[in-house]
Short mmCIF file of C-alpha atoms in Angstrom, two decimals:
data_model
loop_
_atom_site.label_atom_id
_atom_site.label_comp_id
_atom_site.label_asym_id
_atom_site.label_seq_id
_atom_site.Cartn_x
_atom_site.Cartn_y
_atom_site.Cartn_z
CA MET S 157 0.12 -0.10 0.12
CA LEU S 158 2.58 1.81 0.50
CA LYS S 159 4.91 1.43 -2.07
CA GLU S 160 1.92 1.68 -4.15
CA HIS S 161 0.72 5.27 -2.85
CA GLN S 162 4.51 6.59 -2.75
CA GLY S 163 7.20 4.30 -5.34
CA GLU S 164 8.98 2.14 -4.49
CA VAL S 165 12.30 4.19 -2.90
CA LYS S 166 10.48 7.19 -1.65
CA ALA S 167 8.99 4.04 0.81
CA LYS S 168 11.55 2.94 1.88
CA ARG S 169 13.13 5.77 2.83
CA THR S 170 10.07 6.63 4.79
CA ILE S 171 10.39 2.75 6.26
CA ARG S 172 13.81 3.02 7.06
CA GLU S 173 12.59 7.43 8.53
CA ALA S 174 9.91 6.39 10.80
CA LEU S 175 10.05 6.00 14.55
CA HIS S 176 8.30 2.48 15.31
CA VAL S 177 6.27 2.10 18.05
CA ILE S 178 5.35 -1.89 19.78
CA CYS S 179 2.96 -1.75 22.44
CA LEU S 180 2.61 -5.14 23.96
CA GLY S 181 1.90 -7.41 26.66
CA SER S 182 -0.73 -6.05 28.59
CA ASN S 183 -3.38 -7.79 27.24
CA ASP S 184 -1.47 -11.14 26.92
CA PHE S 185 -1.27 -11.21 30.80
CA ILE S 186 -4.42 -9.22 31.60
CA GLU S 187 -7.07 -11.36 29.51
CA ASN S 188 -5.28 -14.09 28.79
CA TYR S 189 -2.76 -15.69 31.58
CA PHE S 190 -4.11 -14.66 35.19
CA LEU S 191 -7.43 -14.63 33.48
CA LEU S 192 -7.50 -18.42 32.66
CA PRO S 193 -6.74 -21.24 34.72
CA ILE S 194 -5.52 -23.22 31.84
CA ARG S 195 -3.32 -21.29 30.26
CA SER S 196 -1.84 -20.78 33.62
CA SER S 197 -1.39 -24.27 34.02
CA GLN S 198 0.64 -25.13 30.89
CA LEU S 199 2.77 -22.65 31.81
CA THR S 200 4.90 -20.96 34.47
CA VAL S 201 5.15 -17.04 34.65
CA SER S 202 8.64 -16.74 33.66
CA GLU S 203 7.85 -19.77 30.74
CA TYR S 204 4.94 -16.92 29.84
CA VAL S 205 7.33 -14.17 30.01
CA ASN S 206 9.98 -16.34 27.26
CA PHE S 207 7.27 -17.47 25.22
CA LEU S 208 6.18 -13.10 25.47
CA ILE S 209 9.55 -12.33 24.12
CA SER S 210 10.67 -14.20 21.74
CA ILE S 211 6.75 -13.59 20.06
CA VAL S 212 8.57 -9.86 20.24
CA ASN S 213 11.77 -11.46 18.81
CA ASN S 214 10.26 -12.58 16.03
CA PHE S 215 8.75 -9.31 14.90
CA VAL S 216 11.55 -6.71 15.27
CA ARG S 217 13.08 -9.06 12.82
CA GLU S 218 10.56 -9.58 10.88
CA ILE S 219 10.17 -5.29 9.70
CA TYR S 220 13.72 -4.69 9.97
CA GLU S 221 14.19 -6.79 7.20
CA LEU S 222 11.35 -4.55 5.86
CA GLY S 223 13.93 -1.96 6.47
CA ALA S 224 12.73 -0.33 9.76
CA ARG S 225 15.99 1.13 11.30
CA LYS S 226 14.39 3.43 14.62
CA ILE S 227 11.82 1.11 16.94
CA GLY S 228 11.02 2.26 20.41
CA ILE S 229 9.19 -0.87 22.24
CA ILE S 230 7.16 0.27 25.22
CA GLY S 231 6.91 -1.88 28.50
CA LEU S 232 4.21 -2.88 30.17
CA GLY S 233 2.89 -0.76 33.97
CA PRO S 234 1.70 -1.87 37.03
CA ILE S 235 -0.64 -4.11 35.74
CA GLY S 236 -1.96 -5.36 39.11
CA CYS S 237 -2.76 -2.00 39.97
CA ILE S 238 -5.57 -0.83 36.92
CA PRO S 239 -9.06 -1.25 38.65
CA VAL S 240 -10.62 -3.97 37.41
CA GLU S 241 -7.56 -6.53 39.15
CA ARG S 242 -8.10 -4.14 42.19
CA THR S 243 -11.36 -5.49 41.73
CA ILE S 244 -10.83 -8.55 42.00
CA ASN S 245 -8.83 -8.46 44.55
CA PHE S 246 -11.48 -7.31 47.49
CA ALA S 247 -9.53 -10.74 49.60
CA ALA S 248 -7.11 -8.46 49.98
CA PHE S 249 -8.83 -4.69 50.52
CA GLY S 250 -8.59 -3.55 46.58
CA LYS S 251 -4.66 -3.61 46.70
CA CYS S 252 -3.22 -4.08 43.43
CA ARG S 253 -2.44 -8.00 42.46
CA GLU S 254 1.31 -7.79 43.31
CA GLU S 255 1.54 -11.35 40.90
CA MET S 256 0.97 -9.25 38.27
CA ASN S 257 2.74 -6.62 39.11
CA ASP S 258 5.85 -9.51 40.14
CA ALA S 259 4.74 -10.52 36.46
CA ALA S 260 5.35 -6.66 34.26
CA ARG S 261 8.61 -6.09 35.78
CA GLU S 262 9.60 -9.60 35.00
CA PHE S 263 8.61 -8.86 31.47
CA ASN S 264 10.58 -5.97 31.06
CA VAL S 265 13.59 -6.55 32.65
CA LYS S 266 13.91 -9.57 30.03
CA LEU S 267 12.50 -7.97 27.28
CA GLN S 268 15.67 -4.78 28.02
CA GLN S 269 17.52 -7.63 27.86
CA LEU S 270 16.40 -8.27 24.37
CA VAL S 271 16.89 -5.31 23.01
CA VAL S 272 20.53 -5.33 24.16
CA THR S 273 20.31 -8.65 22.34
CA LEU S 274 18.73 -6.47 19.31
CA ASN S 275 20.74 -3.33 18.81
CA THR S 276 23.90 -5.83 19.19
CA GLU S 277 23.00 -7.99 16.07
CA LEU S 278 20.99 -6.33 13.96
CA CYS S 279 23.35 -3.83 12.02
CA GLY S 280 21.97 -0.42 11.68
CA LEU S 281 19.28 -0.57 14.76
CA ARG S 282 17.93 1.24 16.70
CA ILE S 283 15.67 0.02 18.91
CA VAL S 284 15.52 1.24 23.32
CA LEU S 285 13.10 0.14 25.77
CA GLY S 286 10.57 2.66 26.77
CA ASP S 287 10.31 1.41 30.59
CA ILE S 288 6.50 3.30 32.34
CA PHE S 289 6.50 0.84 35.50
CA ASP S 290 8.57 3.38 37.99
CA LEU S 291 5.75 5.77 36.92
CA GLY S 292 2.87 4.02 36.41
CA LEU S 293 3.16 3.44 40.41
CA ASP S 294 4.60 6.50 41.35
CA ILE S 295 0.82 7.85 39.79
CA ILE S 296 -0.73 5.29 41.93
CA SER S 297 1.54 6.09 44.72
CA ASN S 298 1.37 9.73 44.35
CA PRO S 299 -2.04 11.54 42.82
CA THR S 300 -1.82 14.61 43.66
CA ALA S 301 1.63 14.71 42.34
CA TYR S 302 -0.06 14.72 38.44
CA GLY S 303 -2.83 16.78 39.99
CA PHE S 304 -5.87 12.85 40.00
CA LYS S 305 -6.91 12.99 42.55
CA ASN S 306 -9.02 9.24 41.65
CA VAL S 307 -6.17 6.30 40.91
CA ALA S 308 -8.38 3.30 41.79
CA ARG S 309 -11.77 3.62 39.86
CA GLY S 310 -12.04 3.94 36.16
CA CYS S 311 -14.39 7.54 35.15
CA CYS S 312 -16.78 5.63 33.31
CA GLY S 313 -19.28 3.70 35.44
CA THR S 314 -18.54 2.53 38.21
CA GLY S 315 -15.31 2.07 37.15
CA LEU S 316 -14.84 -0.92 38.85
CA PHE S 317 -15.54 -3.44 36.28
CA GLU S 318 -16.73 -1.65 33.64
CA VAL S 319 -14.85 -1.82 30.00
CA SER S 320 -15.25 -2.23 25.64
CA ILE S 321 -18.98 -2.66 25.09
CA LEU S 322 -19.98 -1.62 29.15
CA CYS S 323 -19.14 1.63 28.20
CA ASN S 324 -21.31 3.27 24.98
CA SER S 325 -22.31 6.41 24.79
CA LEU S 326 -26.29 5.08 27.64
CA SER S 327 -23.13 4.73 30.36
CA PRO S 328 -22.68 7.12 32.92
CA THR S 329 -19.76 9.13 33.14
CA CYS S 330 -18.10 11.66 35.82
CA CYS S 331 -18.29 15.39 35.20
CA ASN S 332 -14.32 15.47 35.73
CA ALA S 333 -12.45 12.78 34.19
CA GLU S 334 -8.66 15.02 34.64
CA GLU S 335 -9.00 14.10 37.75
CA TYR S 336 -9.12 10.24 36.55
CA SER S 337 -5.70 8.54 36.16
CA PHE S 338 -8.62 5.76 33.65
CA TRP S 339 -11.14 6.26 31.42
CA ASP S 340 -12.39 2.45 32.28
CA ALA S 341 -11.70 -0.31 35.01
CA VAL S 342 -9.15 -1.62 32.15
CA HIS S 343 -7.65 2.15 29.81
CA PRO S 344 -5.20 4.69 31.01
CA SER S 345 -7.26 8.08 30.89
CA GLN S 346 -6.35 10.87 27.92
CA ARG S 347 -4.50 12.90 31.09
CA ALA S 348 -2.86 9.92 31.99
CA TYR S 349 -1.51 9.12 28.56
CA HIS S 350 -0.15 13.28 27.93
CA ILE S 351 1.94 12.40 30.80
CA VAL S 352 3.31 9.17 29.79
CA ALA S 353 3.07 10.29 26.28
CA ASP S 354 5.09 13.10 27.07
CA TYR S 355 7.77 10.71 29.45
CA LEU S 356 9.17 8.39 27.14
CA LEU S 357 9.93 11.96 24.82
CA GLU S 358 11.68 12.14 27.21
CA THR S 359 13.47 10.22 28.25
CA ALA S 360 13.76 6.86 26.09
CA PHE S 361 12.70 7.73 22.72
CA SER S 362 13.87 11.27 23.13
CA VAL S 363 17.75 9.08 20.85
CA PHE S 364 15.66 9.70 17.48
CA LEU S 365 14.27 14.15 18.62
#
């Protein structure tokens, strides 16, 4: 499609000069490993992390062969602290699910190791990891420092479990979305995403500016 629109020479230059951003892993843990008993019965957390890392490795090598030379990978945030997981963790009085946060930490560590390997092995590649875990945890631990008043619930519905089709035109929403770090029970709010984006541009992704 790009080649048809720009021509082969310009399309190759566009791919080579573009920043390719990869963001993955959240749903693999939230909606797969920690949701479906069959997955955790088949693989340990470390084995599942290695499985995901192998997918990232293959994908990066594939787009490298297509001409990508600038790649930014966004690591996992504290997925155990999203509202729906805190709701599920009622036995711990709504605290973050630390087993999920531990999995995210392990994933990020191995992702950084992969980044080092890829930069070494693939000539001309510049790939960086944008680690947002500590930022996400700091927002939840010190919400007022970022201008948030609510980090435990989403703005949509009750904020405890609604996501996707449960957040629609008929769903009640908060009147002060800017004060919420989550839009629904899984996804960050627009303002939270802005904070993350600014952080990435000022840190890991600054090498591409």
